[in-house]
Tab-separated table of C-alpha atoms in Angstrom:
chain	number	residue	atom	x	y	z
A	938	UNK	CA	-2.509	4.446	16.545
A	939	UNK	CA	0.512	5.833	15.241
A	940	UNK	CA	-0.061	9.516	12.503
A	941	UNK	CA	1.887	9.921	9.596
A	942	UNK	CA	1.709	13.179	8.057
A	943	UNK	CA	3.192	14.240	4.902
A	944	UNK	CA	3.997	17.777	3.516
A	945	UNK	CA	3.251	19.220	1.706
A	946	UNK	CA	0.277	17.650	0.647
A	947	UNK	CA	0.202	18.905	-2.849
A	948	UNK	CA	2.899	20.111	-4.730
A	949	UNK	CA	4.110	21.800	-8.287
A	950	UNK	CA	6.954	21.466	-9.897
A	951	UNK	CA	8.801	21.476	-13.523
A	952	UNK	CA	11.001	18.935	-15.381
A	953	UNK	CA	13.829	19.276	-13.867
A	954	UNK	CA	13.502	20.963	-10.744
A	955	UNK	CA	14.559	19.294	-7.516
A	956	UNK	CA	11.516	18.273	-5.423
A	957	UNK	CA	11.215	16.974	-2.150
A	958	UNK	CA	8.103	15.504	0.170
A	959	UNK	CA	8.282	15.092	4.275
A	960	UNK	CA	6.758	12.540	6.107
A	961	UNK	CA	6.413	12.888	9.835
A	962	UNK	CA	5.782	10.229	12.390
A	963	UNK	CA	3.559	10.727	15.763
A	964	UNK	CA	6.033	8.639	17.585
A	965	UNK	CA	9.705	7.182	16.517
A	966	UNK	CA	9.486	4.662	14.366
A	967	UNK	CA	13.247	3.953	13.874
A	968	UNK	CA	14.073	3.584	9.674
A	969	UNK	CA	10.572	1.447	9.202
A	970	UNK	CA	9.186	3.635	6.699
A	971	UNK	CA	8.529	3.399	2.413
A	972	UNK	CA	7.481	5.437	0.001
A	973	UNK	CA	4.934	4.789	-2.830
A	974	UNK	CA	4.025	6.355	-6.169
A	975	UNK	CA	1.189	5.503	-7.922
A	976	UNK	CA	-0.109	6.898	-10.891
A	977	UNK	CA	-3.843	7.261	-11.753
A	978	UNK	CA	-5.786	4.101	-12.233
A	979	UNK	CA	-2.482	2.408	-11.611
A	980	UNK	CA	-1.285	0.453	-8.221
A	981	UNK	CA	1.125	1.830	-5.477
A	982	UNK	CA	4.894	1.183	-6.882
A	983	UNK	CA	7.672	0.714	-4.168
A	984	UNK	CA	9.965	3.016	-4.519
A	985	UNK	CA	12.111	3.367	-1.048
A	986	UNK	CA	12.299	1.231	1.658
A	987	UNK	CA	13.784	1.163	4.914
A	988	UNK	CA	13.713	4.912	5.091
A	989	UNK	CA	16.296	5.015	2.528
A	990	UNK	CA	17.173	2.026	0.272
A	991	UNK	CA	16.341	1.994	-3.201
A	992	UNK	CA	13.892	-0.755	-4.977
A	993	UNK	CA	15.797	-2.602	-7.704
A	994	UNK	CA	14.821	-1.193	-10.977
A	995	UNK	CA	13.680	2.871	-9.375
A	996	UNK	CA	15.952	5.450	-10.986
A	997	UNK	CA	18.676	6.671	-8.974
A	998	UNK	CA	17.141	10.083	-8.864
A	999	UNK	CA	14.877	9.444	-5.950
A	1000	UNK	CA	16.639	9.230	-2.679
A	1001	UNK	CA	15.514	8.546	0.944
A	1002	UNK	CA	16.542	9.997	4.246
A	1003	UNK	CA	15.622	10.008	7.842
A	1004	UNK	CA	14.608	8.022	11.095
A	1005	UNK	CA	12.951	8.230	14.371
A	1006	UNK	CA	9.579	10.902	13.582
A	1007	UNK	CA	11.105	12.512	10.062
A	1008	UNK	CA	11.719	11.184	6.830
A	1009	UNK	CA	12.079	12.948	3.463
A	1010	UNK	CA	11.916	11.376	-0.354
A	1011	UNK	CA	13.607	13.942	-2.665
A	1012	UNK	CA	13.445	13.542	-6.460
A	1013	UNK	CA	16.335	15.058	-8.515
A	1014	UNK	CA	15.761	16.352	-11.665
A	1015	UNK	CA	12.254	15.608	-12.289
A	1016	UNK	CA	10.629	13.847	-15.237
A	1017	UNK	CA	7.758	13.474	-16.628
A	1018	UNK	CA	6.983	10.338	-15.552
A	1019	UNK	CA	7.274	11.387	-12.232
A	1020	UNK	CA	4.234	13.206	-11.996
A	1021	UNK	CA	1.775	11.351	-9.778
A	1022	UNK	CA	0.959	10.772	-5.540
A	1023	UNK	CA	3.587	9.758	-3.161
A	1024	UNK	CA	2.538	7.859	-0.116
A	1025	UNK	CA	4.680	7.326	3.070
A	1026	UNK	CA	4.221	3.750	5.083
A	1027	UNK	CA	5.571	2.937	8.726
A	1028	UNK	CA	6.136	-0.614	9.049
A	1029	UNK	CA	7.281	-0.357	13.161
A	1030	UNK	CA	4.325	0.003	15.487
A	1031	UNK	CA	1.808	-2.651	13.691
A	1032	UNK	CA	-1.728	-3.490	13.069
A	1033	UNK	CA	-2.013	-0.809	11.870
A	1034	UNK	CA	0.653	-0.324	8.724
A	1035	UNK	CA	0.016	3.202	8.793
A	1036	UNK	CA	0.229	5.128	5.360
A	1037	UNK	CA	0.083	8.977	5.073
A	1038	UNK	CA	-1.923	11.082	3.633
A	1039	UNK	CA	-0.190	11.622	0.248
A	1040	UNK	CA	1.276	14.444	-1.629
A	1041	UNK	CA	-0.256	14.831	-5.275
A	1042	UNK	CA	2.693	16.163	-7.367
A	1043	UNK	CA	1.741	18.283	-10.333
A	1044	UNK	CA	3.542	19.696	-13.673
A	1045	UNK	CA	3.804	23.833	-13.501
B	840	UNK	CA	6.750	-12.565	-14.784
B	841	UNK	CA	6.264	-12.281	-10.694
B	842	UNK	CA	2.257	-11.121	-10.554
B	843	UNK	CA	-0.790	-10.988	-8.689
B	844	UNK	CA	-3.842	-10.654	-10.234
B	845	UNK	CA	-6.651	-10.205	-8.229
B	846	UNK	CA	-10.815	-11.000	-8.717
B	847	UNK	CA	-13.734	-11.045	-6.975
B	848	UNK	CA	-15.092	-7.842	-6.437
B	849	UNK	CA	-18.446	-6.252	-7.835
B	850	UNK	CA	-21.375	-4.621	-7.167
B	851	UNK	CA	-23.281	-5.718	-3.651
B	852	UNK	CA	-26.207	-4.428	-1.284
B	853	UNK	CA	-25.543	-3.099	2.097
B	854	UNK	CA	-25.098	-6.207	4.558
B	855	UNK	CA	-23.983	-8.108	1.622
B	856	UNK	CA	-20.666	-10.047	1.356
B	857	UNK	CA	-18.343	-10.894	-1.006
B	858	UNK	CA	-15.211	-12.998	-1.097
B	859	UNK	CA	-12.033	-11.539	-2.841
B	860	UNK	CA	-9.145	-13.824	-4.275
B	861	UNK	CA	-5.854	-12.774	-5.547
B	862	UNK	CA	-3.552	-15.472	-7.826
B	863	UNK	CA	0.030	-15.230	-7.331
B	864	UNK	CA	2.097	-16.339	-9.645
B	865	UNK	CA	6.549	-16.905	-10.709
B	866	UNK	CA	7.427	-16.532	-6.844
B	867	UNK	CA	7.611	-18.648	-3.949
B	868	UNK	CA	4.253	-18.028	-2.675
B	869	UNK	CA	4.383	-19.658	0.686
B	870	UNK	CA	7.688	-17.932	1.618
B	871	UNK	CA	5.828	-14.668	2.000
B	872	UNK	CA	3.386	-12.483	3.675
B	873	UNK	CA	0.777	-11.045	2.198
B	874	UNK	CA	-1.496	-7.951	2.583
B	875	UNK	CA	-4.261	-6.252	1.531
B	876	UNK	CA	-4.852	-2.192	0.900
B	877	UNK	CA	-8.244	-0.423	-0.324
B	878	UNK	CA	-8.567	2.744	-1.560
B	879	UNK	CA	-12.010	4.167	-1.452
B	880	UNK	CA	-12.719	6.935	-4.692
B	881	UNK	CA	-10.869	9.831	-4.914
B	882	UNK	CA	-9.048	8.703	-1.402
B	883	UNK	CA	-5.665	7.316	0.063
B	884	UNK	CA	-4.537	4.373	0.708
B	885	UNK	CA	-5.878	1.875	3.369
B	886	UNK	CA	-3.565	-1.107	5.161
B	887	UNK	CA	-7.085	-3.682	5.289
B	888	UNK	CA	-5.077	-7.138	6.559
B	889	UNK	CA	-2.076	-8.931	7.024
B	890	UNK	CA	-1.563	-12.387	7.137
B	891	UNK	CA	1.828	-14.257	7.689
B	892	UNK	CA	3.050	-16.452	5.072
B	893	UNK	CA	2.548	-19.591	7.342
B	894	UNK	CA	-1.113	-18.528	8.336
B	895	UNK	CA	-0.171	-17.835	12.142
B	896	UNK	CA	-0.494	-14.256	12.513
B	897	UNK	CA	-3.438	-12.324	11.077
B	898	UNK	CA	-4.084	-8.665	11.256
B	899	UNK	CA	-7.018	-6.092	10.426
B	900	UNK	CA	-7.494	-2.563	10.580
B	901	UNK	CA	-9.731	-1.457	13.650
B	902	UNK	CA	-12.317	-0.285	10.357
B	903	UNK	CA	-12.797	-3.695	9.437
B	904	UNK	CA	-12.266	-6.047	12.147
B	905	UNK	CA	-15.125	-8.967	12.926
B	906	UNK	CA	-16.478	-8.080	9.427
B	907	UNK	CA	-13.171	-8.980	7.284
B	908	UNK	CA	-11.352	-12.390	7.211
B	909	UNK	CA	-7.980	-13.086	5.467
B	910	UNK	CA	-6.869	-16.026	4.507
B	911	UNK	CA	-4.752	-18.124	2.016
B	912	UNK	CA	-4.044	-21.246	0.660
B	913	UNK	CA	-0.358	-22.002	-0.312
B	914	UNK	CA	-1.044	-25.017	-2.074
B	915	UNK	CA	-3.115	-22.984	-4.727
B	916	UNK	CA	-0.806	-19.996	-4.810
B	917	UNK	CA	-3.743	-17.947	-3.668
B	918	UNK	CA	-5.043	-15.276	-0.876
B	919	UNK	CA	-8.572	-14.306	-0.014
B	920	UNK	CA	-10.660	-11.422	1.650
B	921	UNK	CA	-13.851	-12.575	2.611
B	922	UNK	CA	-15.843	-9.764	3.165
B	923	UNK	CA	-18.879	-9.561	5.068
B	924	UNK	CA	-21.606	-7.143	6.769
B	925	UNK	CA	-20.006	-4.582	3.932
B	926	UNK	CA	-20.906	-1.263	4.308
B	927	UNK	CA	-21.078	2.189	1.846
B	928	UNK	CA	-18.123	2.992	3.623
B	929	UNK	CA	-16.507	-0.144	2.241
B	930	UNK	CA	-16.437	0.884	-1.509
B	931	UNK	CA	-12.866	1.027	-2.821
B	932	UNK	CA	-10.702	-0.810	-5.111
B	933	UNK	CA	-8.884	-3.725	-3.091
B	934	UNK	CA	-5.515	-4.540	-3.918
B	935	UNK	CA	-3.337	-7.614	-2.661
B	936	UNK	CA	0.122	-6.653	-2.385
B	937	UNK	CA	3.007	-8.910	-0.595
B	938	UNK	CA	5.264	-8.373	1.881
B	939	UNK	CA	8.921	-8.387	1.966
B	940	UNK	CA	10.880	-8.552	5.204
B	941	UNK	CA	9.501	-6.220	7.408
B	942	UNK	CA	6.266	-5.927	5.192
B	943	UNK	CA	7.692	-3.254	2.617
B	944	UNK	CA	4.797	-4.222	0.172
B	945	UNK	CA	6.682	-5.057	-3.079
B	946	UNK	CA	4.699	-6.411	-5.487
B	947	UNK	CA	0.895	-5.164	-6.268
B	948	UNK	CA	-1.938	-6.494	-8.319
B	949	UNK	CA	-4.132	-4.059	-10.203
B	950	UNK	CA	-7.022	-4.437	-8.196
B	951	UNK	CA	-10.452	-5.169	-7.979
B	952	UNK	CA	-13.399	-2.582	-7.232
B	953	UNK	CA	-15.887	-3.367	-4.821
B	954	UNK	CA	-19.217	-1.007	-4.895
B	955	UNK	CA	-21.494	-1.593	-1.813
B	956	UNK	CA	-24.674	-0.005	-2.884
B	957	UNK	CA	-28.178	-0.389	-2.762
């Protein structure tokens, strides 16, 4: 089955800072890839889809890049809502729908 | 309001089975594929099943397969997990999400916990 591993896998940060979280692929998986946040007791949010392409409603500060094996979601200018776990997804070599491992970000 | 609200879950034995249900509701349910995703305590999350929005194609992770069964019925808006032959290994909160094009998973219920237990 296809690996995705994201770095780091926890991270700290301030309100305001510029953050971003890497996802890496064991083989290419062209721009089939989303990110997730989800907050504690809460359910997974799409944020990012197709590597790069914002869900309706998700604040303009988060941004998606990459294709083949790397992929990066970068968060600029942190809030404090944005505090929570990010999860990668590959949607290209199926069953399984891979998800990573998460990266927990915390507030400094 | 698009939603999914899911129910079903509880406590069960070891060996026991349960079957999970999840209500959609304000969207076209039979246009879509649906999923389900577990996440076990403390734990990431799990891609559990896939099932097209026609009922053709079904998929399950290698974890659960011959034990899990997805299935849905578009008349009543709904999706189901039945879950047999559940093991500790099984406890997690189980969430129905559907799938877009491509199966970016776009809309989430809350989730229901299942405990397997004895």
């Amino acid at each position: 089955d296809l690996q995705l591993t994201q770095s780091p896998s926890f991270l700290s940060a301030s309100v305001g800072d510029r953050v971003t979280i890497t996802c890496r692929a064991s083989q290419g998986i062209s721009s089939y890839l989303a990110w997730y946040q989800q907050k504690p007791g809460k359910a997974p949010k799409l944020l990012i889809y197709a590597a790069s392409t914002l869900q309706s409603g998700v604040p303009s500060r988060f941004s998606g890049s990459g294709s083949g094996t790397e992929f990066t979601l970068t968060i600029s200018g942190l809030q404090p809502e944005d505090f929570a776990i990010y999860y990668c997804q590959q949607l290209s070599s199926y069953p399984p729908y891979t998800f990573g491992q998460g990266t927990k970000l915390e507030i400094k | 309001e698009v939603q999914l609200v899911e129910s079903g879950g509880g406590l069960v034995q070891p060996g026991g089975s349960l079957r999970l249900s999840c209500a959609a509701s304000d969207f076209t349910f039979s246009a879509y594929s649906m999923n389900w995703v577990r996440q076990a305590p403390g734990k990431g999350l799990e891609w559990v099943s896939y099932i097209s929005s026609s009922s053709g194609t079904m998929y399950y992770a290698d974890s659960v397969k011959g034990r899990f069964t997805i299935s849905r019925d578009n008349a009543k808006n709904s999706l189901y997990l039945q879950v047999n032959s559940l093991r500790a290994e099984d406890t997690a909160v189980y969430y129905c999400a559907r799938g877009r094009p491509s199966n970016y998973m776009d809309v989430w219920g809350k989730g229901t916990p299942v405990t397997v237990s004895s």
